[in-house]
mmCIF file of N, CA and C in Angstrom:
data_model
loop_
_atom_site.group_PDB
_atom_site.id
_atom_site.type_symbol
_atom_site.label_atom_id
_atom_site.label_comp_id
_atom_site.label_asym_id
_atom_site.label_seq_id
_atom_site.Cartn_x
_atom_site.Cartn_y
_atom_site.Cartn_z
ATOM 1 N N VAL A 1 260.012 94.016 17.263
ATOM 2 C CA VAL A 1 260.304 95.144 18.144
ATOM 3 C C VAL A 1 260.962 94.632 19.418
ATOM 4 N N GLN A 2 261.997 95.323 19.816
ATOM 5 C CA GLN A 2 262.634 95.022 21.096
ATOM 6 C C GLN A 2 262.560 96.247 21.991
ATOM 7 N N LEU A 3 262.455 95.993 23.287
ATOM 8 C CA LEU A 3 262.365 97.080 24.257
ATOM 9 C C LEU A 3 263.596 97.064 25.146
ATOM 10 N N GLN A 4 264.063 98.237 25.492
ATOM 11 C CA GLN A 4 265.211 98.353 26.384
ATOM 12 C C GLN A 4 264.915 99.416 27.425
ATOM 13 N N ALA A 5 264.886 98.982 28.681
ATOM 14 C CA ALA A 5 264.674 99.919 29.783
ATOM 15 C C ALA A 5 266.016 100.386 30.315
ATOM 16 N N SER A 6 266.066 101.632 30.734
ATOM 17 C CA SER A 6 267.299 102.188 31.297
ATOM 18 C C SER A 6 266.941 103.278 32.293
ATOM 19 N N GLY A 7 267.958 103.741 33.022
ATOM 20 C CA GLY A 7 267.759 104.858 33.923
ATOM 21 C C GLY A 7 267.697 104.489 35.388
ATOM 22 N N GLY A 8 267.759 103.201 35.685
ATOM 23 C CA GLY A 8 267.724 102.791 37.082
ATOM 24 C C GLY A 8 268.998 103.158 37.812
ATOM 25 N N GLY A 9 268.963 102.987 39.123
ATOM 26 C CA GLY A 9 270.137 103.295 39.920
ATOM 27 C C GLY A 9 269.819 103.252 41.389
ATOM 28 N N LEU A 10 270.767 103.750 42.174
ATOM 29 C CA LEU A 10 270.633 103.808 43.631
ATOM 30 C C LEU A 10 270.333 105.244 44.031
ATOM 31 N N VAL A 11 269.305 105.429 44.835
ATOM 32 C CA VAL A 11 268.905 106.772 45.237
ATOM 33 C C VAL A 11 268.430 106.739 46.685
ATOM 34 N N LEU A 12 268.575 107.857 47.365
ATOM 35 C CA LEU A 12 268.077 107.964 48.725
ATOM 36 C C LEU A 12 266.579 108.157 48.739
ATOM 37 N N ALA A 13 265.946 107.714 49.796
ATOM 38 C CA ALA A 13 264.505 107.935 49.941
ATOM 39 C C ALA A 13 264.201 109.423 49.802
ATOM 40 N N GLY A 14 263.133 109.707 49.071
ATOM 41 C CA GLY A 14 262.779 111.090 48.792
ATOM 42 C C GLY A 14 263.350 111.621 47.495
ATOM 43 N N GLY A 15 264.260 110.873 46.917
ATOM 44 C CA GLY A 15 264.886 111.285 45.674
ATOM 45 C C GLY A 15 264.066 110.929 44.459
ATOM 46 N N SER A 16 264.649 111.186 43.284
ATOM 47 C CA SER A 16 263.956 110.970 42.013
ATOM 48 C C SER A 16 264.837 110.204 41.042
ATOM 49 N N LEU A 17 264.167 109.496 40.158
ATOM 50 C CA LEU A 17 264.812 108.846 39.026
ATOM 51 C C LEU A 17 263.877 108.943 37.835
ATOM 52 N N ARG A 18 264.466 108.897 36.656
ATOM 53 C CA ARG A 18 263.661 108.886 35.429
ATOM 54 C C ARG A 18 264.058 107.674 34.603
ATOM 55 N N LEU A 19 263.132 106.747 34.446
ATOM 56 C CA LEU A 19 263.363 105.556 33.642
ATOM 57 C C LEU A 19 262.930 105.829 32.208
ATOM 58 N N SER A 20 263.598 105.169 31.280
ATOM 59 C CA SER A 20 263.255 105.310 29.879
ATOM 60 C C SER A 20 263.101 103.930 29.250
ATOM 61 N N CYS A 21 262.124 103.797 28.370
ATOM 62 C CA CYS A 21 261.909 102.554 27.637
ATOM 63 C C CYS A 21 262.012 102.890 26.161
ATOM 64 N N ALA A 22 263.025 102.353 25.506
ATOM 65 C CA ALA A 22 263.247 102.625 24.094
ATOM 66 C C ALA A 22 262.856 101.413 23.264
ATOM 67 N N ALA A 23 262.136 101.673 22.178
ATOM 68 C CA ALA A 23 261.724 100.608 21.268
ATOM 69 C C ALA A 23 262.605 100.630 20.021
ATOM 70 N N SER A 24 262.897 99.455 19.507
ATOM 71 C CA SER A 24 263.793 99.342 18.360
ATOM 72 C C SER A 24 263.100 99.665 17.049
ATOM 73 N N ALA A 25 261.763 99.746 17.085
ATOM 74 C CA ALA A 25 260.986 100.087 15.892
ATOM 75 C C ALA A 25 259.869 101.027 16.314
ATOM 76 N N PRO A 26 259.297 101.786 15.388
ATOM 77 C CA PRO A 26 258.241 102.729 15.750
ATOM 78 C C PRO A 26 257.089 102.042 16.472
ATOM 79 N N ILE A 27 256.662 102.666 17.581
ATOM 80 C CA ILE A 27 255.508 102.163 18.314
ATOM 81 C C ILE A 27 254.262 102.673 17.603
ATOM 82 N N LEU A 28 253.428 101.750 17.180
ATOM 83 C CA LEU A 28 252.245 102.129 16.424
ATOM 84 C C LEU A 28 251.146 102.642 17.346
ATOM 85 N N SER A 29 250.170 103.333 16.745
ATOM 86 C CA SER A 29 249.162 104.008 17.555
ATOM 87 C C SER A 29 248.259 103.040 18.304
ATOM 88 N N ASN A 30 248.208 101.783 17.893
ATOM 89 C CA ASN A 30 247.322 100.841 18.573
ATOM 90 C C ASN A 30 248.057 100.024 19.638
ATOM 91 N N TYR A 31 249.039 100.612 20.251
ATOM 92 C CA TYR A 31 249.777 99.938 21.306
ATOM 93 C C TYR A 31 249.587 100.653 22.643
ATOM 94 N N HIS A 32 249.647 99.853 23.703
ATOM 95 C CA HIS A 32 249.743 100.369 25.061
ATOM 96 C C HIS A 32 251.143 100.028 25.568
ATOM 97 N N VAL A 33 251.688 100.906 26.379
ATOM 98 C CA VAL A 33 253.002 100.664 26.985
ATOM 99 C C VAL A 33 252.831 100.680 28.490
ATOM 100 N N GLY A 34 253.386 99.681 29.132
ATOM 101 C CA GLY A 34 253.252 99.584 30.579
ATOM 102 C C GLY A 34 254.593 99.449 31.271
ATOM 103 N N TRP A 35 254.600 99.866 32.525
ATOM 104 C CA TRP A 35 255.744 99.645 33.404
ATOM 105 C C TRP A 35 255.299 98.718 34.530
ATOM 106 N N PHE A 36 256.108 97.718 34.784
ATOM 107 C CA PHE A 36 255.867 96.781 35.862
ATOM 108 C C PHE A 36 257.144 96.655 36.679
ATOM 109 N N ARG A 37 257.019 96.169 37.883
ATOM 110 C CA ARG A 37 258.206 95.977 38.709
ATOM 111 C C ARG A 37 258.091 94.689 39.506
ATOM 112 N N GLN A 38 259.245 94.154 39.867
ATOM 113 C CA GLN A 38 259.274 92.938 40.666
ATOM 114 C C GLN A 38 260.413 93.016 41.664
ATOM 115 N N ALA A 39 260.046 92.945 42.912
ATOM 116 C CA ALA A 39 261.032 92.936 43.990
ATOM 117 C C ALA A 39 261.372 91.479 44.316
ATOM 118 N N PRO A 40 262.546 91.234 44.876
ATOM 119 C CA PRO A 40 262.946 89.867 45.219
ATOM 120 C C PRO A 40 261.923 89.194 46.130
ATOM 121 N N GLY A 41 261.524 88.003 45.759
ATOM 122 C CA GLY A 41 260.592 87.251 46.576
ATOM 123 C C GLY A 41 259.144 87.686 46.461
ATOM 124 N N LYS A 42 258.874 88.640 45.576
ATOM 125 C CA LYS A 42 257.506 89.138 45.425
ATOM 126 C C LYS A 42 257.022 88.935 43.995
ATOM 127 N N GLU A 43 255.715 88.979 43.830
ATOM 128 C CA GLU A 43 255.140 88.851 42.499
ATOM 129 C C GLU A 43 255.311 90.161 41.718
ATOM 130 N N ARG A 44 255.251 90.019 40.411
ATOM 131 C CA ARG A 44 255.313 91.202 39.556
ATOM 132 C C ARG A 44 254.131 92.122 39.851
ATOM 133 N N GLU A 45 254.403 93.407 39.845
ATOM 134 C CA GLU A 45 253.409 94.409 40.220
ATOM 135 C C GLU A 45 253.279 95.459 39.127
ATOM 136 N N PHE A 46 252.053 95.794 38.818
ATOM 137 C CA PHE A 46 251.788 96.863 37.857
ATOM 138 C C PHE A 46 252.170 98.207 38.449
ATOM 139 N N VAL A 47 252.752 99.075 37.621
ATOM 140 C CA VAL A 47 253.126 100.420 38.058
ATOM 141 C C VAL A 47 252.315 101.479 37.318
ATOM 142 N N ALA A 48 252.404 101.479 35.997
ATOM 143 C CA ALA A 48 251.711 102.499 35.206
ATOM 144 C C ALA A 48 251.615 102.029 33.762
ATOM 145 N N ALA A 49 250.648 102.596 33.042
ATOM 146 C CA ALA A 49 250.501 102.275 31.626
ATOM 147 C C ALA A 49 249.981 103.490 30.882
ATOM 148 N N LEU A 50 250.173 103.455 29.566
ATOM 149 C CA LEU A 50 249.825 104.602 28.728
ATOM 150 C C LEU A 50 249.409 104.099 27.359
ATOM 151 N N THR A 51 248.393 104.758 26.770
ATOM 152 C CA THR A 51 248.030 104.456 25.384
ATOM 153 C C THR A 51 248.883 105.324 24.488
ATOM 154 N N TRP A 52 249.485 104.711 23.463
ATOM 155 C CA TRP A 52 250.383 105.483 22.611
ATOM 156 C C TRP A 52 249.632 106.550 21.833
ATOM 157 N N ARG A 53 248.387 106.221 21.405
ATOM 158 C CA ARG A 53 247.657 107.136 20.528
ATOM 159 C C ARG A 53 247.209 108.407 21.261
ATOM 160 N N GLU A 54 246.500 108.217 22.391
ATOM 161 C CA GLU A 54 245.926 109.381 23.077
ATOM 162 C C GLU A 54 246.679 109.768 24.336
ATOM 163 N N ALA A 55 247.675 108.937 24.720
ATOM 164 C CA ALA A 55 248.410 109.172 25.969
ATOM 165 C C ALA A 55 247.495 109.131 27.193
ATOM 166 N N ARG A 56 246.445 108.307 27.145
ATOM 167 C CA ARG A 56 245.671 108.055 28.363
ATOM 168 C C ARG A 56 246.564 107.272 29.314
ATOM 169 N N THR A 57 246.371 107.502 30.615
ATOM 170 C CA THR A 57 247.257 106.872 31.590
ATOM 171 C C THR A 57 246.484 106.123 32.669
ATOM 172 N N LEU A 58 247.193 105.195 33.298
ATOM 173 C CA LEU A 58 246.660 104.423 34.415
ATOM 174 C C LEU A 58 247.805 104.194 35.391
ATOM 175 N N TYR A 59 247.535 104.370 36.671
ATOM 176 C CA TYR A 59 248.569 104.201 37.684
ATOM 177 C C TYR A 59 248.090 103.263 38.789
ATOM 178 N N SER A 60 249.033 102.583 39.397
ATOM 179 C CA SER A 60 248.690 101.832 40.594
ATOM 180 C C SER A 60 248.519 102.813 41.742
ATOM 181 N N ASP A 61 247.746 102.433 42.721
ATOM 182 C CA ASP A 61 247.519 103.318 43.863
ATOM 183 C C ASP A 61 248.815 103.616 44.604
ATOM 184 N N SER A 62 249.734 102.677 44.581
ATOM 185 C CA SER A 62 250.968 102.847 45.348
ATOM 186 C C SER A 62 251.900 103.910 44.768
ATOM 187 N N VAL A 63 251.716 104.258 43.496
ATOM 188 C CA VAL A 63 252.610 105.252 42.887
ATOM 189 C C VAL A 63 251.878 106.515 42.437
ATOM 190 N N LYS A 64 250.557 106.491 42.493
ATOM 191 C CA LYS A 64 249.770 107.635 42.023
ATOM 192 C C LYS A 64 250.175 108.894 42.777
ATOM 193 N N GLY A 65 250.407 109.956 42.028
ATOM 194 C CA GLY A 65 250.822 111.212 42.632
ATOM 195 C C GLY A 65 252.335 111.358 42.775
ATOM 196 N N ARG A 66 253.053 110.267 42.609
ATOM 197 C CA ARG A 66 254.515 110.316 42.715
ATOM 198 C C ARG A 66 255.195 109.999 41.389
ATOM 199 N N PHE A 67 254.607 109.134 40.609
ATOM 200 C CA PHE A 67 255.178 108.712 39.330
ATOM 201 C C PHE A 67 254.357 109.300 38.185
ATOM 202 N N THR A 68 255.044 109.578 37.076
ATOM 203 C CA THR A 68 254.369 110.074 35.875
ATOM 204 C C THR A 68 254.901 109.327 34.661
ATOM 205 N N ILE A 69 253.994 108.735 33.892
ATOM 206 C CA ILE A 69 254.369 108.058 32.657
ATOM 207 C C ILE A 69 254.069 108.993 31.496
ATOM 208 N N SER A 70 254.973 109.019 30.530
ATOM 209 C CA SER A 70 254.787 109.900 29.376
ATOM 210 C C SER A 70 255.475 109.284 28.163
ATOM 211 N N ARG A 71 255.144 109.795 26.997
ATOM 212 C CA ARG A 71 255.754 109.282 25.772
ATOM 213 C C ARG A 71 256.368 110.412 24.975
ATOM 214 N N ASP A 72 257.362 110.028 24.172
ATOM 215 C CA ASP A 72 257.995 110.952 23.237
ATOM 216 C C ASP A 72 257.910 110.286 21.869
ATOM 217 N N SER A 73 256.953 110.719 21.077
ATOM 218 C CA SER A 73 256.733 110.084 19.783
ATOM 219 C C SER A 73 257.933 110.222 18.867
ATOM 220 N N ALA A 74 258.588 111.355 18.907
ATOM 221 C CA ALA A 74 259.730 111.587 18.032
ATOM 222 C C ALA A 74 260.897 110.661 18.379
ATOM 223 N N GLU A 75 261.085 110.429 19.680
ATOM 224 C CA GLU A 75 262.191 109.571 20.128
ATOM 225 C C GLU A 75 261.772 108.112 20.260
ATOM 226 N N ASN A 76 260.467 107.844 20.115
ATOM 227 C CA ASN A 76 259.968 106.474 20.228
ATOM 228 C C ASN A 76 260.287 105.873 21.595
ATOM 229 N N THR A 77 260.078 106.687 22.612
ATOM 230 C CA THR A 77 260.383 106.233 23.971
ATOM 231 C C THR A 77 259.222 106.541 24.906
ATOM 232 N N VAL A 78 259.177 105.791 25.983
ATOM 233 C CA VAL A 78 258.232 106.040 27.062
ATOM 234 C C VAL A 78 259.039 106.209 28.339
ATOM 235 N N SER A 79 258.739 107.248 29.083
ATOM 236 C CA SER A 79 259.481 107.536 30.306
ATOM 237 C C SER A 79 258.606 107.324 31.533
ATOM 238 N N LEU A 80 259.271 107.060 32.638
ATOM 239 C CA LEU A 80 258.600 106.968 33.932
ATOM 240 C C LEU A 80 259.372 107.861 34.893
ATOM 241 N N GLN A 81 258.806 109.020 35.169
ATOM 242 C CA GLN A 81 259.412 109.939 36.129
ATOM 243 C C GLN A 81 258.968 109.532 37.519
ATOM 244 N N MET A 82 259.918 109.223 38.373
ATOM 245 C CA MET A 82 259.615 108.727 39.712
ATOM 246 C C MET A 82 260.139 109.730 40.736
ATOM 247 N N ASN A 83 259.233 110.332 41.466
ATOM 248 C CA ASN A 83 259.580 111.311 42.489
ATOM 249 C C ASN A 83 259.220 110.783 43.868
ATOM 250 N N ASN A 84 259.829 111.394 44.878
ATOM 251 C CA ASN A 84 259.553 111.008 46.257
ATOM 252 C C ASN A 84 259.643 109.483 46.433
ATOM 253 N N LEU A 85 260.741 108.942 45.981
ATOM 254 C CA LEU A 85 260.915 107.496 46.025
ATOM 255 C C LEU A 85 260.997 106.983 47.450
ATOM 256 N N LYS A 86 260.481 105.779 47.638
ATOM 257 C CA LYS A 86 260.445 105.138 48.947
ATOM 258 C C LYS A 86 261.201 103.813 48.867
ATOM 259 N N PRO A 87 261.690 103.321 49.992
ATOM 260 C CA PRO A 87 262.393 102.024 49.971
ATOM 261 C C PRO A 87 261.546 100.912 49.359
ATOM 262 N N GLU A 88 260.236 100.977 49.532
ATOM 263 C CA GLU A 88 259.369 99.939 48.973
ATOM 264 C C GLU A 88 259.241 100.026 47.460
ATOM 265 N N ASP A 89 259.791 101.041 46.840
ATOM 266 C CA ASP A 89 259.832 101.130 45.378
ATOM 267 C C ASP A 89 261.007 100.343 44.804
ATOM 268 N N THR A 90 261.869 99.833 45.670
ATOM 269 C CA THR A 90 263.014 99.049 45.219
ATOM 270 C C THR A 90 262.549 97.802 44.478
ATOM 271 N N ALA A 91 263.006 97.653 43.235
ATOM 272 C CA ALA A 91 262.578 96.526 42.399
ATOM 273 C C ALA A 91 263.304 96.589 41.066
ATOM 274 N N LEU A 92 263.124 95.528 40.295
ATOM 275 C CA LEU A 92 263.556 95.507 38.903
ATOM 276 C C LEU A 92 262.368 95.976 38.069
ATOM 277 N N TYR A 93 262.555 97.036 37.318
ATOM 278 C CA TYR A 93 261.477 97.650 36.546
ATOM 279 C C TYR A 93 261.579 97.232 35.081
ATOM 280 N N HIS A 94 260.443 96.781 34.540
ATOM 281 C CA HIS A 94 260.359 96.365 33.148
ATOM 282 C C HIS A 94 259.334 97.216 32.420
ATOM 283 N N CYS A 95 259.569 97.449 31.128
ATOM 284 C CA CYS A 95 258.528 98.020 30.300
ATOM 285 C C CYS A 95 258.000 96.924 29.369
ATOM 286 N N ALA A 96 256.772 97.103 28.922
ATOM 287 C CA ALA A 96 256.131 96.085 28.109
ATOM 288 C C ALA A 96 255.160 96.734 27.140
ATOM 289 N N LEU A 97 254.915 96.033 26.035
ATOM 290 C CA LEU A 97 253.990 96.503 25.005
ATOM 291 C C LEU A 97 252.776 95.595 24.928
ATOM 292 N N ARG A 98 251.656 96.204 24.623
ATOM 293 C CA ARG A 98 250.423 95.451 24.431
ATOM 294 C C ARG A 98 249.740 96.017 23.193
ATOM 295 N N GLN A 99 249.438 95.142 22.258
ATOM 296 C CA GLN A 99 248.708 95.576 21.079
ATOM 297 C C GLN A 99 247.227 95.575 21.407
ATOM 298 N N ALA A 100 246.560 96.702 21.179
ATOM 299 C CA ALA A 100 245.158 96.823 21.566
ATOM 300 C C ALA A 100 244.431 97.732 20.589
ATOM 301 N N PRO A 101 243.234 97.353 20.154
ATOM 302 C CA PRO A 101 242.461 98.215 19.258
ATOM 303 C C PRO A 101 242.138 99.539 19.926
ATOM 304 N N SER A 102 241.789 100.512 19.101
ATOM 305 C CA SER A 102 241.465 101.838 19.609
ATOM 306 C C SER A 102 240.346 101.762 20.642
ATOM 307 N N ARG A 103 240.446 102.561 21.676
ATOM 308 C CA ARG A 103 239.461 102.672 22.752
ATOM 309 C C ARG A 103 239.497 101.491 23.725
ATOM 310 N N THR A 104 240.425 100.568 23.558
ATOM 311 C CA THR A 104 240.565 99.494 24.539
ATOM 312 C C THR A 104 241.015 100.088 25.860
ATOM 313 N N PRO A 105 240.332 99.765 26.951
ATOM 314 C CA PRO A 105 240.751 100.314 28.244
ATOM 315 C C PRO A 105 242.144 99.831 28.634
ATOM 316 N N LEU A 106 242.848 100.671 29.319
ATOM 317 C CA LEU A 106 244.137 100.267 29.864
ATOM 318 C C LEU A 106 243.927 99.182 30.910
ATOM 319 N N THR A 107 244.932 98.346 31.063
ATOM 320 C CA THR A 107 244.841 97.265 32.022
ATOM 321 C C THR A 107 246.095 97.213 32.882
ATOM 322 N N ALA A 108 245.908 96.735 34.103
ATOM 323 C CA ALA A 108 247.037 96.546 35.013
ATOM 324 C C ALA A 108 247.529 95.103 34.979
ATOM 325 N N SER A 109 246.941 94.297 34.126
ATOM 326 C CA SER A 109 247.299 92.883 34.063
ATOM 327 C C SER A 109 248.491 92.657 33.151
ATOM 328 N N GLY A 110 249.568 92.176 33.732
ATOM 329 C CA GLY A 110 250.747 91.886 32.936
ATOM 330 C C GLY A 110 250.521 90.814 31.892
ATOM 331 N N ALA A 111 249.563 89.932 32.144
ATOM 332 C CA ALA A 111 249.261 88.848 31.211
ATOM 333 C C ALA A 111 248.724 89.374 29.883
ATOM 334 N N GLN A 112 248.238 90.610 29.869
ATOM 335 C CA GLN A 112 247.694 91.207 28.648
ATOM 336 C C GLN A 112 248.778 91.851 27.788
ATOM 337 N N PHE A 113 249.988 91.909 28.290
ATOM 338 C CA PHE A 113 251.081 92.537 27.540
ATOM 339 C C PHE A 113 251.878 91.464 26.806
ATOM 340 N N ASP A 114 252.222 91.769 25.553
ATOM 341 C CA ASP A 114 252.773 90.766 24.658
ATOM 342 C C ASP A 114 254.293 90.745 24.601
ATOM 343 N N LEU A 115 254.893 91.907 24.751
ATOM 344 C CA LEU A 115 256.329 92.015 24.537
ATOM 345 C C LEU A 115 256.965 92.695 25.737
ATOM 346 N N TRP A 116 258.016 92.086 26.235
ATOM 347 C CA TRP A 116 258.679 92.589 27.438
ATOM 348 C C TRP A 116 260.142 92.861 27.144
ATOM 349 N N GLY A 117 260.651 93.903 27.785
ATOM 350 C CA GLY A 117 262.066 94.205 27.669
ATOM 351 C C GLY A 117 262.809 93.777 28.919
ATOM 352 N N GLN A 118 264.123 93.817 28.850
ATOM 353 C CA GLN A 118 264.921 93.557 30.037
ATOM 354 C C GLN A 118 264.751 94.713 31.008
ATOM 355 N N GLY A 119 264.878 94.436 32.269
ATOM 356 C CA GLY A 119 264.585 95.425 33.276
ATOM 357 C C GLY A 119 265.766 96.295 33.643
ATOM 358 N N THR A 120 265.458 97.306 34.428
ATOM 359 C CA THR A 120 266.466 98.187 34.994
ATOM 360 C C THR A 120 266.231 98.254 36.503
ATOM 361 N N GLN A 121 267.307 98.112 37.271
ATOM 362 C CA GLN A 121 267.176 98.013 38.724
ATOM 363 C C GLN A 121 267.063 99.382 39.373
ATOM 364 N N VAL A 122 266.089 99.503 40.247
ATOM 365 C CA VAL A 122 265.926 100.707 41.055
ATOM 366 C C VAL A 122 266.074 100.302 42.511
ATOM 367 N N THR A 123 266.993 100.957 43.202
ATOM 368 C CA THR A 123 267.213 100.680 44.614
ATOM 369 C C THR A 123 267.098 101.985 45.393
ATOM 370 N N VAL A 124 266.202 101.992 46.369
ATOM 371 C CA VAL A 124 265.972 103.179 47.182
ATOM 372 C C VAL A 124 266.393 102.864 48.613
ATOM 373 N N SER A 125 267.359 103.595 49.102
ATOM 374 C CA SER A 125 267.847 103.364 50.454
ATOM 375 C C SER A 125 267.225 104.363 51.418
ATOM 376 N N SER A 126 267.020 103.903 52.637
ATOM 377 C CA SER A 126 266.387 104.767 53.654
ATOM 378 C C SER A 126 267.422 105.562 54.432
#
């Protein structure tokens, strides 16, 4: 399986973007999908994650209430709707897959994710 993130761009503070993560093969029900970001000179940061089977979600405190992660089973994609963007949201955004048995809690740890796609750049200007 390969992942491809898209939808990044340049937006003014307060604006919105919708990122998409497309998988090259069907995402099975025992997978979690996560979004992470990394700004220049900073460590990778967890953004949001979702269980493919039940669509349970987990968000970082910094994006809670502004970002929404969702899945489209028919299209085999996971989206990240980002509203009220702030300059501090500027980063390279990656999606990642984690194989996990049913009922495994979502995690914000990137080390638990097995497969990573190339990122898409999000730049928010003030």
